[in-house]
Short mmCIF file of C-alpha atoms in Angstrom, two decimals:
data_model
loop_
_atom_site.label_atom_id
_atom_site.label_comp_id
_atom_site.label_asym_id
_atom_site.label_seq_id
_atom_site.Cartn_x
_atom_site.Cartn_y
_atom_site.Cartn_z
CA GLY Q 1 -11.90 10.41 -15.67
CA ASP Q 2 -14.29 7.35 -15.75
CA SER Q 3 -15.27 5.70 -12.53
CA VAL Q 4 -17.25 3.49 -11.11
CA THR Q 5 -18.10 3.64 -7.27
CA GLN Q 6 -19.92 0.05 -5.69
CA MET Q 7 -21.40 -0.45 -1.92
CA GLU Q 8 -18.49 -1.74 0.24
CA GLY Q 9 -19.07 -4.88 1.82
CA PRO Q 10 -18.97 -7.65 2.78
CA VAL Q 11 -22.31 -8.45 2.50
CA THR Q 12 -23.87 -11.01 4.73
CA LEU Q 13 -27.32 -12.53 3.88
CA SER Q 14 -29.23 -15.33 4.70
CA GLU Q 15 -29.96 -17.73 1.76
CA GLU Q 16 -33.26 -16.88 0.14
CA ALA Q 17 -32.98 -13.15 0.92
CA PHE Q 18 -33.11 -10.64 -1.45
CA LEU Q 19 -30.17 -8.96 -3.01
CA THR Q 20 -29.00 -5.70 -3.97
CA ILE Q 21 -25.40 -4.28 -4.72
CA ASN Q 22 -25.13 -0.60 -5.75
CA CYS Q 23 -22.97 0.92 -8.63
CA THR Q 24 -22.65 4.45 -9.71
CA TYR Q 25 -20.69 5.66 -12.16
CA THR Q 26 -19.35 9.09 -13.51
CA ALA Q 27 -18.22 8.53 -17.65
CA THR Q 28 -18.63 10.80 -20.40
CA GLY Q 29 -20.58 9.68 -23.06
CA TYR Q 30 -22.19 6.70 -22.95
CA PRO Q 31 -20.66 3.76 -21.67
CA SER Q 32 -21.13 0.34 -21.29
CA LEU Q 33 -21.80 -1.28 -18.40
CA PHE Q 34 -20.73 -5.26 -16.71
CA TRP Q 35 -20.97 -7.09 -13.89
CA TYR Q 36 -17.98 -9.47 -13.12
CA VAL Q 37 -17.88 -12.42 -10.45
CA GLN Q 38 -15.14 -13.78 -9.43
CA TYR Q 39 -15.31 -17.15 -7.78
CA PRO Q 40 -12.45 -18.18 -4.48
CA GLY Q 41 -9.84 -19.33 -6.58
CA GLU Q 42 -11.09 -18.18 -9.51
CA GLY Q 43 -10.68 -15.74 -12.41
CA LEU Q 44 -13.48 -12.61 -13.21
CA GLN Q 45 -16.29 -13.99 -14.81
CA LEU Q 46 -18.70 -11.70 -17.07
CA LEU Q 47 -22.06 -12.28 -15.13
CA LEU Q 48 -24.37 -9.56 -16.86
CA LYS Q 49 -24.20 -6.23 -19.32
CA ALA Q 50 -25.81 -3.50 -20.54
CA THR Q 51 -24.92 -1.29 -23.91
CA LYS Q 52 -26.96 1.32 -23.79
CA ALA Q 53 -29.54 3.14 -21.95
CA ASP Q 54 -33.02 1.18 -19.95
CA ASP Q 55 -31.19 -1.91 -21.43
CA LYS Q 56 -31.67 -4.85 -18.58
CA GLY Q 57 -29.02 -7.91 -18.98
CA SER Q 58 -29.63 -10.51 -16.63
CA ASN Q 59 -28.09 -14.32 -16.32
CA LYS Q 60 -28.39 -16.81 -13.54
CA GLY Q 61 -31.30 -14.91 -11.67
CA PHE Q 62 -29.16 -11.81 -11.57
CA GLU Q 63 -30.29 -8.59 -13.54
CA ALA Q 64 -29.09 -4.90 -13.88
CA THR Q 65 -31.17 -2.00 -15.46
CA TYR Q 66 -29.05 0.71 -17.13
CA ARG Q 67 -30.15 3.49 -15.24
CA LYS Q 68 -28.88 7.11 -17.09
CA GLU Q 69 -30.54 9.88 -15.69
CA THR Q 70 -29.19 8.37 -12.15
CA THR Q 71 -25.76 6.93 -13.48
CA SER Q 72 -26.64 3.37 -12.08
CA PHE Q 73 -26.11 -0.05 -12.50
CA HIS Q 74 -27.69 -1.88 -9.55
CA LEU Q 75 -27.40 -5.65 -9.08
CA GLU Q 76 -29.98 -7.93 -8.24
CA LYS Q 77 -31.07 -11.37 -7.27
CA GLY Q 78 -34.95 -11.62 -5.94
CA SER Q 79 -33.47 -15.76 -3.82
CA VAL Q 80 -29.26 -16.18 -3.28
CA GLN Q 81 -27.90 -19.22 -2.76
CA VAL Q 82 -25.16 -19.94 -0.91
CA SER Q 83 -23.21 -20.67 -4.28
CA ASP Q 84 -23.90 -16.92 -4.82
CA SER Q 85 -21.01 -16.06 -2.15
CA ALA Q 86 -18.16 -14.43 -4.69
CA VAL Q 87 -17.06 -10.78 -5.21
CA TYR Q 88 -19.12 -8.94 -7.38
CA PHE Q 89 -17.25 -6.01 -9.55
CA CYS Q 90 -18.94 -3.27 -11.67
CA ALA Q 91 -17.53 -1.95 -14.46
CA LEU Q 92 -17.50 -0.05 -17.66
CA SER Q 93 -16.38 0.31 -21.21
CA GLU Q 94 -16.34 4.23 -22.18
CA ARG Q 95 -16.86 3.91 -25.31
CA GLY Q 96 -17.41 0.23 -25.79
CA GLY Q 97 -15.01 -0.54 -28.92
CA GLY Q 98 -12.33 -3.09 -28.86
CA ALA Q 99 -9.54 -1.35 -27.82
CA ASP Q 100 -10.94 0.03 -24.78
CA GLY Q 101 -9.91 -0.75 -21.30
CA LEU Q 102 -12.28 -1.52 -18.61
CA THR Q 103 -12.25 0.91 -15.17
CA PHE Q 104 -13.27 -1.25 -12.20
CA GLY Q 105 -15.27 -0.88 -8.64
CA LYS Q 106 -13.42 -2.30 -6.29
CA GLY Q 107 -15.37 -5.07 -5.55
CA THR Q 108 -18.14 -6.56 -3.66
CA HIS Q 109 -18.00 -9.54 -1.07
CA LEU Q 110 -20.94 -11.51 -0.59
CA ILE Q 111 -21.64 -13.63 1.63
CA ILE Q 112 -24.77 -16.19 1.90
CA GLN Q 113 -24.94 -18.17 4.96
CA PRO Q 114 -27.42 -20.83 5.56
CA GLU D 1 -16.19 -23.76 -22.60
CA PRO D 2 -13.37 -22.31 -24.19
CA GLU D 3 -11.14 -20.13 -21.66
CA VAL D 4 -8.09 -18.14 -21.33
CA THR D 5 -5.44 -19.57 -19.41
CA GLN D 6 -2.61 -17.71 -17.76
CA THR D 7 1.14 -19.56 -16.29
CA PRO D 8 2.66 -19.72 -13.54
CA SER D 9 -0.21 -19.38 -11.32
CA HIS D 10 2.27 -17.64 -8.32
CA GLN D 11 5.66 -16.07 -9.48
CA VAL D 12 8.31 -14.62 -6.73
CA THR D 13 10.78 -12.67 -8.18
CA GLN D 14 13.76 -10.50 -6.63
CA MET D 15 13.85 -7.04 -7.44
CA GLY D 16 15.44 -5.76 -10.53
CA GLN D 17 15.03 -8.95 -12.11
CA GLU D 18 13.18 -9.31 -15.20
CA VAL D 19 9.46 -11.62 -15.51
CA ILE D 20 7.17 -12.71 -18.28
CA LEU D 21 3.97 -13.40 -17.31
CA ARG D 22 2.34 -15.83 -19.94
CA CYS D 23 -1.39 -15.68 -20.82
CA VAL D 24 -3.06 -18.21 -23.83
CA PRO D 25 -6.45 -16.32 -25.19
CA ILE D 26 -9.76 -17.63 -26.16
CA SER D 27 -9.16 -18.88 -30.14
CA ASN D 28 -10.25 -16.42 -32.99
CA HIS D 29 -10.37 -13.66 -30.17
CA LEU D 30 -9.27 -10.55 -31.69
CA TYR D 31 -8.73 -8.06 -28.83
CA PHE D 32 -6.14 -9.00 -25.92
CA TYR D 33 -5.52 -7.43 -22.07
CA TRP D 34 -4.02 -7.06 -19.16
CA TYR D 35 -5.08 -5.98 -16.01
CA ARG D 36 -3.54 -5.68 -12.61
CA GLN D 37 -4.81 -5.45 -8.65
CA ILE D 38 -2.79 -3.95 -5.95
CA LEU D 39 -4.01 -6.19 -3.03
CA GLY D 40 -6.78 -4.29 -1.83
CA GLN D 41 -7.01 -2.05 -4.66
CA LYS D 42 -9.44 -1.83 -7.96
CA VAL D 43 -8.38 -4.35 -11.09
CA GLU D 44 -6.88 -1.48 -13.37
CA PHE D 45 -6.45 -2.08 -17.18
CA LEU D 46 -2.74 -2.16 -18.32
CA VAL D 47 -2.74 -2.25 -21.97
CA SER D 48 -5.32 -3.68 -25.21
CA PHE D 49 -3.61 -5.29 -28.02
CA TYR D 50 -5.23 -5.52 -31.55
CA ASN D 51 -3.82 -6.58 -34.95
CA ASN D 52 -0.10 -7.27 -33.36
CA GLU D 53 0.35 -3.70 -32.08
CA ILE D 54 -0.65 -2.09 -28.37
CA SER D 55 -4.38 -0.16 -29.15
CA GLU D 56 -4.43 1.75 -26.01
CA LYS D 57 -2.38 1.57 -22.64
CA SER D 58 -2.84 3.63 -19.13
CA GLU D 59 -0.65 5.36 -17.14
CA ILE D 60 0.49 2.56 -15.29
CA PHE D 61 2.32 0.74 -18.90
CA ASP D 62 5.53 2.85 -18.89
CA ASP D 63 8.28 1.65 -20.34
CA GLN D 64 9.23 -1.28 -18.24
CA PHE D 65 6.64 -3.54 -19.69
CA SER D 66 6.27 -4.37 -22.75
CA VAL D 67 3.40 -7.00 -24.31
CA GLU D 68 3.61 -9.29 -27.08
CA ARG D 69 2.02 -12.04 -29.25
CA PRO D 70 4.91 -14.49 -30.39
CA ASP D 71 2.70 -16.98 -32.00
CA GLY D 72 -0.44 -17.89 -32.78
CA SER D 73 -1.97 -18.74 -28.94
CA ASN D 74 0.97 -17.18 -26.32
CA PHE D 75 -0.06 -13.01 -25.56
CA THR D 76 2.96 -12.03 -22.73
CA LEU D 77 3.02 -9.59 -20.15
CA LYS D 78 6.98 -8.88 -19.88
CA ILE D 79 8.31 -7.04 -16.80
CA ARG D 80 11.63 -5.70 -17.35
CA SER D 81 13.02 -4.82 -13.80
CA THR D 82 10.79 -5.42 -11.12
CA LYS D 83 9.61 -3.08 -7.81
CA LEU D 84 7.62 -4.03 -4.82
CA GLU D 85 5.55 -2.43 -5.89
CA ASP D 86 5.27 -4.42 -9.05
CA SER D 87 4.05 -7.32 -6.37
CA ALA D 88 -0.28 -7.53 -7.60
CA MET D 89 -2.82 -10.55 -9.07
CA TYR D 90 -2.07 -9.81 -13.17
CA PHE D 91 -5.02 -10.56 -14.87
CA CYS D 92 -5.27 -11.47 -19.28
CA ALA D 93 -8.15 -10.97 -20.74
CA SER D 94 -9.40 -11.66 -24.20
CA SER D 95 -12.63 -10.81 -26.73
CA PRO D 96 -13.66 -11.82 -29.69
CA GLY D 97 -13.93 -8.01 -31.33
CA THR D 98 -18.09 -8.67 -31.96
CA SER D 99 -20.70 -6.39 -31.03
CA GLY D 100 -20.19 -5.78 -27.01
CA TYR D 101 -17.06 -6.20 -26.92
CA GLU D 102 -17.27 -8.05 -23.83
CA GLN D 103 -13.64 -9.43 -22.00
CA TYR D 104 -12.80 -12.89 -20.70
CA PHE D 105 -10.55 -13.27 -18.10
CA GLY D 106 -7.99 -15.74 -17.32
CA PRO D 107 -7.82 -16.71 -13.53
CA GLY D 108 -4.67 -14.73 -12.69
CA THR D 109 -0.80 -15.07 -11.82
CA ARG D 110 -0.07 -13.66 -8.43
CA LEU D 111 3.89 -12.04 -8.61
CA THR D 112 5.56 -11.75 -5.58
CA VAL D 113 8.88 -9.12 -5.58
CA THR D 114 11.18 -9.14 -2.97
#
């Protein structure tokens, strides 16, 4: 079945550092890919998405490119802030349709130190 | 900005009791979902719901679970006879049903079965 693997945390960085959180997936066909973020005490918020190969999703300075050849969707940000501290989840939707449940990775806890 | 709401935020129940978790999806959304996250594990898809019927369900969603949209605004998850292993965070989500089918999540209900 489908699966998502992301780097284990916690990941600790200093403010203004470059961020990469790795995500790879296994799926049949052409899934849609997502990054969600969960701030302390809150629900999952959609951060960005990509629906086909070579698409780049971006939002709030975060970017991720759908790489079919390496089955990856790594999350990057050029300069992180303390407010980016949260848990980040990579997820896929196998068929991209409304009925489709999302398959999630385990989440990566990001800690940004001032 | 519209958001998905869930009540209660924390529910404690005894093994064997029935519980109902409640969600108010975003108005005008067409697809509704339940997920759960057992402590330390992945967020797992339970069920999707569209046009007043279940669209898809996972292996986890067995006969002890049921979902209902009793009126035009609420979406509920019922667990008939709770087990210790049902203790988890339960997330409700909704999707507009437009291209991309991105899902918007509520803050979750923490269910503790004693």
